[in-house]
mmCIF file of C-alpha atoms in Angstrom:
data_model
loop_
_atom_site.group_PDB
_atom_site.id
_atom_site.type_symbol
_atom_site.label_atom_id
_atom_site.label_comp_id
_atom_site.label_asym_id
_atom_site.label_seq_id
_atom_site.Cartn_x
_atom_site.Cartn_y
_atom_site.Cartn_z
ATOM 1 C CA UNK A 1 -0.847 30.319 -5.689
ATOM 2 C CA UNK A 2 2.623 30.778 -7.157
ATOM 3 C CA UNK A 3 5.457 28.679 -5.733
ATOM 4 C CA UNK A 4 8.070 30.711 -3.353
ATOM 5 C CA UNK A 5 11.617 30.327 -2.859
ATOM 6 C CA UNK A 6 13.306 29.543 0.780
ATOM 7 C CA UNK A 7 13.720 33.757 1.153
ATOM 8 C CA UNK A 8 9.960 33.957 0.399
ATOM 9 C CA UNK A 9 9.734 35.620 -3.435
ATOM 10 C CA UNK A 10 7.782 33.622 -5.957
ATOM 11 C CA UNK A 11 9.479 31.019 -8.149
ATOM 12 C CA UNK A 12 8.871 32.307 -11.817
ATOM 13 C CA UNK A 13 6.457 30.343 -14.358
ATOM 14 C CA UNK A 14 6.869 29.559 -17.551
ATOM 15 C CA UNK A 15 3.826 28.417 -20.176
ATOM 16 C CA UNK A 16 3.728 27.090 -23.587
ATOM 17 C CA UNK A 17 1.385 29.272 -25.559
ATOM 18 C CA UNK A 18 -0.121 27.507 -28.728
ATOM 19 C CA UNK A 19 -2.590 28.092 -30.994
ATOM 20 C CA UNK A 20 -6.041 27.620 -30.836
ATOM 21 C CA UNK A 21 -7.421 28.157 -34.043
ATOM 22 C CA UNK A 22 -5.998 28.299 -37.841
ATOM 23 C CA UNK A 23 -5.833 31.557 -38.473
ATOM 24 C CA UNK A 24 -3.018 31.554 -35.890
ATOM 25 C CA UNK A 25 -4.638 34.764 -34.114
ATOM 26 C CA UNK A 26 -5.965 33.430 -31.034
ATOM 27 C CA UNK A 27 -3.792 31.986 -29.089
ATOM 28 C CA UNK A 28 -3.759 29.860 -24.988
ATOM 29 C CA UNK A 29 -1.070 29.494 -22.727
ATOM 30 C CA UNK A 30 -1.244 26.082 -21.334
ATOM 31 C CA UNK A 31 0.164 24.420 -17.725
ATOM 32 C CA UNK A 32 3.160 26.054 -16.342
ATOM 33 C CA UNK A 33 6.965 25.003 -15.776
ATOM 34 C CA UNK A 34 9.404 26.013 -13.423
ATOM 35 C CA UNK A 35 11.992 26.084 -15.655
ATOM 36 C CA UNK A 36 12.436 27.249 -19.361
ATOM 37 C CA UNK A 37 15.305 25.363 -20.548
ATOM 38 C CA UNK A 38 13.104 23.136 -22.410
ATOM 39 C CA UNK A 39 10.837 26.106 -23.942
ATOM 40 C CA UNK A 40 14.010 28.418 -24.952
ATOM 41 C CA UNK A 41 15.353 25.211 -26.791
ATOM 42 C CA UNK A 42 12.438 24.146 -28.972
ATOM 43 C CA UNK A 43 11.938 27.850 -30.517
ATOM 44 C CA UNK A 44 8.011 27.871 -29.683
ATOM 45 C CA UNK A 45 6.464 31.118 -28.199
ATOM 46 C CA UNK A 46 6.100 30.848 -24.464
ATOM 47 C CA UNK A 47 4.909 33.396 -21.977
ATOM 48 C CA UNK A 48 7.191 34.405 -18.203
ATOM 49 C CA UNK A 49 5.007 35.201 -15.778
ATOM 50 C CA UNK A 50 7.118 38.344 -14.434
ATOM 51 C CA UNK A 51 4.410 39.047 -11.534
ATOM 52 C CA UNK A 52 1.107 38.253 -10.902
ATOM 53 C CA UNK A 53 -0.992 38.030 -13.717
ATOM 54 C CA UNK A 54 1.898 39.662 -15.551
ATOM 55 C CA UNK A 55 3.627 38.318 -18.342
ATOM 56 C CA UNK A 56 6.179 38.517 -20.492
ATOM 57 C CA UNK A 57 6.324 37.064 -24.285
ATOM 58 C CA UNK A 58 9.291 34.732 -25.397
ATOM 59 C CA UNK A 59 8.684 34.706 -29.237
ATOM 60 C CA UNK A 60 10.228 35.761 -32.398
ATOM 61 C CA UNK A 61 7.339 36.550 -34.145
ATOM 62 C CA UNK A 62 4.099 38.534 -32.934
ATOM 63 C CA UNK A 63 1.782 36.583 -31.651
ATOM 64 C CA UNK A 64 -1.874 37.905 -31.424
ATOM 65 C CA UNK A 65 -4.247 37.767 -29.005
ATOM 66 C CA UNK A 66 -3.188 35.250 -25.983
ATOM 67 C CA UNK A 67 -5.182 34.104 -22.873
ATOM 68 C CA UNK A 68 -4.928 34.185 -19.704
ATOM 69 C CA UNK A 69 -3.582 30.793 -18.167
ATOM 70 C CA UNK A 70 -5.705 31.470 -14.715
ATOM 71 C CA UNK A 71 -8.812 32.864 -15.684
ATOM 72 C CA UNK A 72 -8.961 31.717 -20.071
ATOM 73 C CA UNK A 73 -9.885 35.852 -20.877
ATOM 74 C CA UNK A 74 -8.136 37.940 -23.302
ATOM 75 C CA UNK A 75 -5.087 39.552 -21.940
ATOM 76 C CA UNK A 76 -4.169 43.175 -22.244
ATOM 77 C CA UNK A 77 -1.298 43.746 -24.989
ATOM 78 C CA UNK A 78 1.533 46.346 -24.029
ATOM 79 C CA UNK A 79 5.189 47.415 -25.667
ATOM 80 C CA UNK A 80 7.664 47.864 -23.462
ATOM 81 C CA UNK A 81 10.413 50.500 -23.995
ATOM 82 C CA UNK A 82 12.906 48.176 -25.175
ATOM 83 C CA UNK A 83 10.370 46.459 -27.783
ATOM 84 C CA UNK A 84 9.410 43.721 -25.569
ATOM 85 C CA UNK A 85 5.789 42.605 -25.526
ATOM 86 C CA UNK A 86 3.725 42.013 -22.013
ATOM 87 C CA UNK A 87 0.802 40.972 -21.405
ATOM 88 C CA UNK A 88 -1.707 41.398 -18.252
ATOM 89 C CA UNK A 89 -4.800 39.833 -17.185
ATOM 90 C CA UNK A 90 -7.160 42.719 -15.652
ATOM 91 C CA UNK A 91 -9.292 40.029 -15.026
ATOM 92 C CA UNK A 92 -7.279 38.944 -12.550
ATOM 93 C CA UNK A 93 -5.925 41.712 -10.672
#
């Protein structure tokens, strides 16, 4: 369950993304953080949970496949009209 602020709104969570194989095509999201300041400064890719089980990828390069931070299954990859990468886990919905 996502933490909520004093108004009952979900607090965004940020998940660092790391490679799980040598090819760099298969990745997994790690443990969440409640602030993106360190992740942003590192320059490494990370996911921002914008809604339950829907994530915005912050990365300067193509990420390949990313496993869901909740269930570990491959997430679906979409692009928004302004060309940002969004990932969705259909198994957790």
